[in-house]
Coordinates of N, CA, C and O in Angstrom, one line a residue:
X1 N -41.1 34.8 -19.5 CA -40.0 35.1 -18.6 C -40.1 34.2 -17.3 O -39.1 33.8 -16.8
X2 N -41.5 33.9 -16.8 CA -41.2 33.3 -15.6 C -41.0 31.7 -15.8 O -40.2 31.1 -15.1
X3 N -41.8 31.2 -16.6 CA -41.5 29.9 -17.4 C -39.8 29.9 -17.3 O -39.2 29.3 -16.3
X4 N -39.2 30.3 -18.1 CA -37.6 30.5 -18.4 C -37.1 30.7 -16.7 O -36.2 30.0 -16.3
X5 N -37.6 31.7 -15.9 CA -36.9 31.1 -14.5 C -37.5 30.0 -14.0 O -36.7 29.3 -13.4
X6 N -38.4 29.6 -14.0 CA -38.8 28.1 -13.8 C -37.6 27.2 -13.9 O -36.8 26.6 -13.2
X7 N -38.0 27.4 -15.5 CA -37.1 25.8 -16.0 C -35.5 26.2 -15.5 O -34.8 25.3 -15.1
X8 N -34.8 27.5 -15.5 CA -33.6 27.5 -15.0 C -33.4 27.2 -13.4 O -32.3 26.8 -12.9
X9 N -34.6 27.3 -12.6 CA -34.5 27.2 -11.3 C -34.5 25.0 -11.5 O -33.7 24.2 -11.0
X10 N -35.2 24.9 -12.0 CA -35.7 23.2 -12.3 C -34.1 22.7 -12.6 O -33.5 22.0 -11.9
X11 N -33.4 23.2 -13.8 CA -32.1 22.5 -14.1 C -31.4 22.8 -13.3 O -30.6 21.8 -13.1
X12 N -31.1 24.1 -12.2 CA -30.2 23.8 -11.0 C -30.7 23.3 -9.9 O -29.8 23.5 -9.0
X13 N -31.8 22.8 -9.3 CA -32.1 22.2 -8.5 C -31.2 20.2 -9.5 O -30.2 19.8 -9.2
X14 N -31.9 19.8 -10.4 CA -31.7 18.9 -11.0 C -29.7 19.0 -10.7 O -29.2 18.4 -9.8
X15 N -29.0 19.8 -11.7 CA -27.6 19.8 -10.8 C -26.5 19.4 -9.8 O -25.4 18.8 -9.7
X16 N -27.9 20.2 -8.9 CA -27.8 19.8 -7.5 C -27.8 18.5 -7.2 O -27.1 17.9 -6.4
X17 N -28.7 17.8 -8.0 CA -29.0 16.5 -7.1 C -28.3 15.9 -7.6 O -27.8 15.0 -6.9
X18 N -27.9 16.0 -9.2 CA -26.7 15.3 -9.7 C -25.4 15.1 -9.0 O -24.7 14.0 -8.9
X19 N -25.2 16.3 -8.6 CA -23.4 16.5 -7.9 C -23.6 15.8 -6.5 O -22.7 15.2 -5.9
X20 N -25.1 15.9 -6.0 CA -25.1 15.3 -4.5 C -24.8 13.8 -5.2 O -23.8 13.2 -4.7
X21 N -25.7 13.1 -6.2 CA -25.5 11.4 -6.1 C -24.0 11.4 -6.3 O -23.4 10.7 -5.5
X22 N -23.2 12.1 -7.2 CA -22.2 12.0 -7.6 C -20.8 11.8 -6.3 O -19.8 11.2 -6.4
X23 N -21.4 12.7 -5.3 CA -20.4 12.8 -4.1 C -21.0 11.7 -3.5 O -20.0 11.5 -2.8
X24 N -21.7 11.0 -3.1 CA -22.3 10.0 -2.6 C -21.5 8.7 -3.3 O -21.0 7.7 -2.6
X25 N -21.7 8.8 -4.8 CA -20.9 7.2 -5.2 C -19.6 7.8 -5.0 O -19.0 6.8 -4.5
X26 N -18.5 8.9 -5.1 CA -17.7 8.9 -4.6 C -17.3 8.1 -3.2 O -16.6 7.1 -3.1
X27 N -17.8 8.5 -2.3 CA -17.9 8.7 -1.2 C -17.4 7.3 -1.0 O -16.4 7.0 -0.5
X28 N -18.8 6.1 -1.9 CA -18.9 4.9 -1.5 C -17.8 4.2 -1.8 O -17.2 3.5 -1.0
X29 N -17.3 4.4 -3.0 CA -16.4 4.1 -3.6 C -14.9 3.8 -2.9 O -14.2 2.9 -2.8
X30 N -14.8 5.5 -2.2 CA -13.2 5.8 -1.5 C -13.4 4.4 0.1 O -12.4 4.0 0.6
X31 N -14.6 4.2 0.5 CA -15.1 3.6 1.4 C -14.9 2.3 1.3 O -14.5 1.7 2.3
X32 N -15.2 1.7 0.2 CA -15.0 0.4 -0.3 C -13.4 0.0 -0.6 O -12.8 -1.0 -0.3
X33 N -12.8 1.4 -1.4 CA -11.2 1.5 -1.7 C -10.7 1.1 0.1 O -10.3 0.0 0.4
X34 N -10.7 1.8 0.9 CA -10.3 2.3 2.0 C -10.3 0.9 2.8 O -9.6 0.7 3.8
X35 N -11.1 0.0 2.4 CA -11.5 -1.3 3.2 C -10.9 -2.5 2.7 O -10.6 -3.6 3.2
X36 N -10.8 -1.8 1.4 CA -9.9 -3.3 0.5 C -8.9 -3.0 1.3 O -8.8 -3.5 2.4
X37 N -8.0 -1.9 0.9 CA -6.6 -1.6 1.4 C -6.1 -2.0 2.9 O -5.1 -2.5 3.2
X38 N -7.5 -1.5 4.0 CA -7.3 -2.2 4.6 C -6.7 -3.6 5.1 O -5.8 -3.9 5.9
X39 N -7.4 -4.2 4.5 CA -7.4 -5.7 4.1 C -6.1 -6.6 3.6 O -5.5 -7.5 4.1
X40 N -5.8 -5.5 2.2 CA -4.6 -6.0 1.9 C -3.4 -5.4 2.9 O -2.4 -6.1 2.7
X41 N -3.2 -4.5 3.7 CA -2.5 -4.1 4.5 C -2.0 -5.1 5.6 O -0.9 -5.5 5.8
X42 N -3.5 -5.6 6.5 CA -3.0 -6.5 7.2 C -2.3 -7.9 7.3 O -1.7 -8.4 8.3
X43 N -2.5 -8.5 5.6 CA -1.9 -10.0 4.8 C -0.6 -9.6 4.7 O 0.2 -10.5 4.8
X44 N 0.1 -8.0 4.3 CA 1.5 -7.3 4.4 C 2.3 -7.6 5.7 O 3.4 -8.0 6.0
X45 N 0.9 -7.1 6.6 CA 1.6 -6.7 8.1 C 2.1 -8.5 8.2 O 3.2 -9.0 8.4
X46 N 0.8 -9.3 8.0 CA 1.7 -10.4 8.6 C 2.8 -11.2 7.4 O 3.8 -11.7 7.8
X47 N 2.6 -11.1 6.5 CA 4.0 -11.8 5.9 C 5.3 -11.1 6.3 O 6.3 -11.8 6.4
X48 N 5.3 -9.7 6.6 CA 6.4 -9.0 7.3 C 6.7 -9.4 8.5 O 7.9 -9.6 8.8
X49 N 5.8 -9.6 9.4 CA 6.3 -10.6 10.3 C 6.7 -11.7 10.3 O 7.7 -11.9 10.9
X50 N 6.3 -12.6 9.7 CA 7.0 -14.1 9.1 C 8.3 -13.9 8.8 O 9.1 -14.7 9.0
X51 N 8.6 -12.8 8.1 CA 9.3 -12.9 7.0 C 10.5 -12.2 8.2 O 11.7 -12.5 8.0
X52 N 10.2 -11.5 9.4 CA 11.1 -10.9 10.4 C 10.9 -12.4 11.3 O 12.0 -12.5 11.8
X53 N 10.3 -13.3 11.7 CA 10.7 -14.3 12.4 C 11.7 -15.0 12.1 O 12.7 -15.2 12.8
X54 N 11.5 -15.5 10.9 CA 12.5 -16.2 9.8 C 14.0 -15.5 10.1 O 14.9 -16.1 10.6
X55 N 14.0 -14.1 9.5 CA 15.2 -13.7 9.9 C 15.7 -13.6 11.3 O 17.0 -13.6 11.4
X56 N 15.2 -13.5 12.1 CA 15.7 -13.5 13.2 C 16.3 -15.1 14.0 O 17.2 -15.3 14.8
X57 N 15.4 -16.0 13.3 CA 16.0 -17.4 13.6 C 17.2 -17.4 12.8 O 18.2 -17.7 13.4
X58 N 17.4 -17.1 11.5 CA 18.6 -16.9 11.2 C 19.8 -16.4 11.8 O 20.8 -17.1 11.8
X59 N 19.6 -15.1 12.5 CA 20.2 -14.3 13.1 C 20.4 -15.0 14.4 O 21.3 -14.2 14.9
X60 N 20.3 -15.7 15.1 CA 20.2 -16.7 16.0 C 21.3 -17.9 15.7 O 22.3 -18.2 16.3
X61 N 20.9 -18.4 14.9 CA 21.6 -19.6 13.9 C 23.4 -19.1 14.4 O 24.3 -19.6 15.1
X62 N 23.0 -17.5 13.2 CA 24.6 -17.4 13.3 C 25.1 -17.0 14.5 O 26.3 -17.0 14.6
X63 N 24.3 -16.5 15.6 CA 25.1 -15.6 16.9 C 25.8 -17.4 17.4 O 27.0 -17.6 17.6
X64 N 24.8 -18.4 17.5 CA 25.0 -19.7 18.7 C 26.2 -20.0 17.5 O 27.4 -20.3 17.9
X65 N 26.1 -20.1 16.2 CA 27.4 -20.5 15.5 C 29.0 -19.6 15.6 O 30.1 -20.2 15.5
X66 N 28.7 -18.3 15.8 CA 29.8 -17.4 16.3 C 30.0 -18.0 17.7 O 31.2 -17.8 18.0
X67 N 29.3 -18.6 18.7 CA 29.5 -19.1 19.6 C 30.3 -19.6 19.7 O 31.5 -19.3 20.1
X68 N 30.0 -20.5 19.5 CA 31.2 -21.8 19.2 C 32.1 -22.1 18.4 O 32.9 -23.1 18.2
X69 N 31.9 -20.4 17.6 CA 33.5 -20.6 16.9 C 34.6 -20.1 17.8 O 35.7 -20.6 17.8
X70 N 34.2 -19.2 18.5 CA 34.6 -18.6 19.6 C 35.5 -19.8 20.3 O 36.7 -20.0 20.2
X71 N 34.6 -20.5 20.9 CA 35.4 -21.5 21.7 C 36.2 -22.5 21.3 O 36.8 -23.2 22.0
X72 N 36.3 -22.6 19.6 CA 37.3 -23.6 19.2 C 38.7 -22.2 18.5 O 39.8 -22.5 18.2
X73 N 38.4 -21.3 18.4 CA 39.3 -20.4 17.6 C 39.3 -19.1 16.9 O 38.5 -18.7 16.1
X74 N 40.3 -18.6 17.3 CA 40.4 -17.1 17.1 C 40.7 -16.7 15.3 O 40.9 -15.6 15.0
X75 N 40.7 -17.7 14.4 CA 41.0 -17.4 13.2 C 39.8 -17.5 12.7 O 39.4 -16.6 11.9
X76 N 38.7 -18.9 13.0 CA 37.3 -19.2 12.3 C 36.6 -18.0 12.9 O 35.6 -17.7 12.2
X77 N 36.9 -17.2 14.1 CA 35.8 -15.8 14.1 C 35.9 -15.2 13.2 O 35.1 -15.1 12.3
X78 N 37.0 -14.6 13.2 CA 37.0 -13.3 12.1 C 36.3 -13.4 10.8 O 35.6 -12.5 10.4
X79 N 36.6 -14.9 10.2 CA 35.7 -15.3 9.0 C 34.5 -15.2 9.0 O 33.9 -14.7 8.1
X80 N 34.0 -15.6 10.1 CA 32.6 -15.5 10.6 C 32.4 -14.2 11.2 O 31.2 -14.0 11.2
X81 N 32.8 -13.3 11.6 CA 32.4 -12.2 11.9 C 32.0 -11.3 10.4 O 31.1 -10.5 10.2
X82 N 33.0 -11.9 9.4 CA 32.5 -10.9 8.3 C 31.8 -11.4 7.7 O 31.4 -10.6 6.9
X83 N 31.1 -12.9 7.6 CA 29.9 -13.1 7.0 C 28.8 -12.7 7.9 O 27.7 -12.3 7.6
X84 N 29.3 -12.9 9.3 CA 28.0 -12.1 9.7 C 27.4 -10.7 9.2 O 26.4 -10.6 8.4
X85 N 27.9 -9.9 9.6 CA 28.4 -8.4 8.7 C 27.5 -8.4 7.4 O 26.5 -7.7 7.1
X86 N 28.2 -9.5 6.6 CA 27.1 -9.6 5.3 C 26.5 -9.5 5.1 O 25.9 -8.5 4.6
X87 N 25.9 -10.9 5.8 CA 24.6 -11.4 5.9 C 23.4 -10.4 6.6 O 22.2 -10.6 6.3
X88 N 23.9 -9.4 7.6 CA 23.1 -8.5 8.4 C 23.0 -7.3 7.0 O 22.0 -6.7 6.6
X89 N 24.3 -7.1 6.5 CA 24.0 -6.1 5.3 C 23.2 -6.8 4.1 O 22.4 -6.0 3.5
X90 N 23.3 -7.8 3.8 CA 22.4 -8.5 2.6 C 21.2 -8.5 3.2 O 20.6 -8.6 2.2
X91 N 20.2 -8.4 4.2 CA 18.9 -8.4 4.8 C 18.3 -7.0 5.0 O 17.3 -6.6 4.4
X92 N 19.1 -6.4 5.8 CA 18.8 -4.8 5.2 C 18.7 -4.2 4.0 O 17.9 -3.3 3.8
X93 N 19.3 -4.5 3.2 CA 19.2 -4.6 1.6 C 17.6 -4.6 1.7 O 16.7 -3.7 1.8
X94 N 17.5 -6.1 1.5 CA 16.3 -7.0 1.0 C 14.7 -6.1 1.8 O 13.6 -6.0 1.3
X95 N 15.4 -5.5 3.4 CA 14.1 -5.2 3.7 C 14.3 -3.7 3.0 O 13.1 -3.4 2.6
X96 N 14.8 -2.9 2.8 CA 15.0 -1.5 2.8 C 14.3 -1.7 1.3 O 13.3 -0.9 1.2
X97 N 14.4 -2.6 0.0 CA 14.2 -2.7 -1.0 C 12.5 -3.1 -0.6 O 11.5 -2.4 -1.0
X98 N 12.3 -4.0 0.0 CA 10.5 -4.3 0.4 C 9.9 -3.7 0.5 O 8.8 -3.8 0.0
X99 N 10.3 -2.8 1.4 CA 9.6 -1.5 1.9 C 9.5 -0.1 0.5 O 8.5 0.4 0.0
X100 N 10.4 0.1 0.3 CA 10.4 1.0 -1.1 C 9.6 0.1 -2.1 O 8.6 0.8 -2.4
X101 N 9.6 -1.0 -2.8 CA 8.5 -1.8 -3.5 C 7.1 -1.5 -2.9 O 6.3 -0.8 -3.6
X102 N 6.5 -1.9 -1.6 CA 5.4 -1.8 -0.8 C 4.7 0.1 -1.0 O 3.6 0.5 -1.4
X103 N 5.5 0.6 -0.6 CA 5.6 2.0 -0.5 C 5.4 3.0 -2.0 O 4.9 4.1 -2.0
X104 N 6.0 2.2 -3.2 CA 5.6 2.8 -4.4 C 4.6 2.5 -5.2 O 4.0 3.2 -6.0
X105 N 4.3 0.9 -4.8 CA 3.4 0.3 -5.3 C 1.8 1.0 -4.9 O 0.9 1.6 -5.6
X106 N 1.9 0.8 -3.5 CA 0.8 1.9 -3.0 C 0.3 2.9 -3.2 O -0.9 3.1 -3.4
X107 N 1.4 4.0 -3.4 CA 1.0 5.2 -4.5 C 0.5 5.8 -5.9 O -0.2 6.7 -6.4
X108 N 1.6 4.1 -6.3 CA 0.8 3.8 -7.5 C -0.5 3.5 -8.2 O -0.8 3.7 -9.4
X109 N -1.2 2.9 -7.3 CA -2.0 1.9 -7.3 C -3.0 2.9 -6.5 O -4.1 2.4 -6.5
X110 N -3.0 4.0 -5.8 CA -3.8 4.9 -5.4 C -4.2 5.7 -6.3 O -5.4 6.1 -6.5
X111 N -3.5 6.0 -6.9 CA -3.5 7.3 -7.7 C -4.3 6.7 -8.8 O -5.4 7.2 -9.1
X112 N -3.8 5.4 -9.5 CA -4.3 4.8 -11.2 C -5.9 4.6 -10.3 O -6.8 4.8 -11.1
X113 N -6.2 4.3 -9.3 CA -7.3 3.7 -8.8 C -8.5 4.8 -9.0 O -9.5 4.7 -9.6
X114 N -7.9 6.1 -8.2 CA -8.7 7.1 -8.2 C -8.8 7.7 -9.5 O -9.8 8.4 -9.5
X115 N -7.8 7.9 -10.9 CA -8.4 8.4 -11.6 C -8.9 7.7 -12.5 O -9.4 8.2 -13.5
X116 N -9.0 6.5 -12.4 CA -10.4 5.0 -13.2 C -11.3 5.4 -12.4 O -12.4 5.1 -13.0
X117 N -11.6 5.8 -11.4 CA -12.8 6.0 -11.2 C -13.2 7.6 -11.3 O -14.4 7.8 -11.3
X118 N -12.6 8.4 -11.4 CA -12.8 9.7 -12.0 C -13.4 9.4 -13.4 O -14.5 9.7 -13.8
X119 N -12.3 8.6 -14.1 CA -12.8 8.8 -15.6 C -14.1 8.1 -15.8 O -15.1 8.4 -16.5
X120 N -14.0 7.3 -15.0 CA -15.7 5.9 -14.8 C -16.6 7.0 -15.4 O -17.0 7.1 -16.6
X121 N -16.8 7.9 -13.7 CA -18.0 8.4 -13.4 C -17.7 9.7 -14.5 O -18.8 10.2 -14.7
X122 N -16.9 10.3 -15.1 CA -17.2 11.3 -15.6 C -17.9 10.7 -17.3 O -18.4 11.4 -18.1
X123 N -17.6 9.5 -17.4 CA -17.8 9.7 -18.8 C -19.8 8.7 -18.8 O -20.6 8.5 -19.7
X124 N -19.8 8.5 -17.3 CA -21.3 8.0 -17.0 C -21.9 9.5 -16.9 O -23.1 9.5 -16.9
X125 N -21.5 10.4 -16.9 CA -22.5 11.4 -16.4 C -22.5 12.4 -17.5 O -23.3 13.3 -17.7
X126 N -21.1 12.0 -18.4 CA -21.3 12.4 -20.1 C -22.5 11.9 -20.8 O -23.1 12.8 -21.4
X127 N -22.9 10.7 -20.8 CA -23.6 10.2 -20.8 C -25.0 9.7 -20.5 O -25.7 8.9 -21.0
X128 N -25.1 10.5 -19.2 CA -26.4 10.6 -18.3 C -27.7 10.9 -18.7 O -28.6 10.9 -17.9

């Protein structure tokens, strides 16, 4: 009998130390995840900026070109007033659609990430 609490005291201490390494390579893991993402987050932040400088030189483009349709004529605005229009709704588009790509991708790619590594470690410790 005390043999038999021994060895049962020995396999949950053992347990123990198991689930501790286990929350430990977790741990490292989400740490390592958490640092890439960082990473790739900021290469986002700036192409989104480029990508808002750009349009805004655009947007520029057409205000100094509405300018000066202005001063030759009241018929070439209006034309130009609704491609402006467009063109401001065709960009909103494009970003509203960027952002929903960015935004599902992420989720995506969190979730498949964390249960490849669920399945990793569970089938290493099947294994153990």
């Amino acid at each position: 009998a005390m043999s038999t609490a021994f060895h049962d005291w020995m396999n949950t201490v053992e347990e123990k130390r198991q689930v501790v390494a286990l929350q430990k390579q977790a741990e490292e893991k989400m740490k390592m995840h958490a640092e890439k993402k960082k990473g790739q987050s900021v290469g986002i932040v700036d192409r989104m900026c480029a990508q808002k400088t750009r349009d805004l030189l655009e947007e520029m483009w057409l205000i100094w070109i509405l300018v000066k349709a202005m001063c030759s004529g009241e018929n070439e605005l209006f034309g130009l007033r609704a491609e402006m229009q467009a063109f401001k709704a065709k960009k909103k588009e494009q970003a509203h659609h960027v952002l929903n790509s960015l935004s599902a991708s992420s989720d995506r790619g969190l979730l498949e990430i964390m249960f490849s590594a669920w399945v990793r470690d569970w089938k290493d410790w099947l294994e153990g």
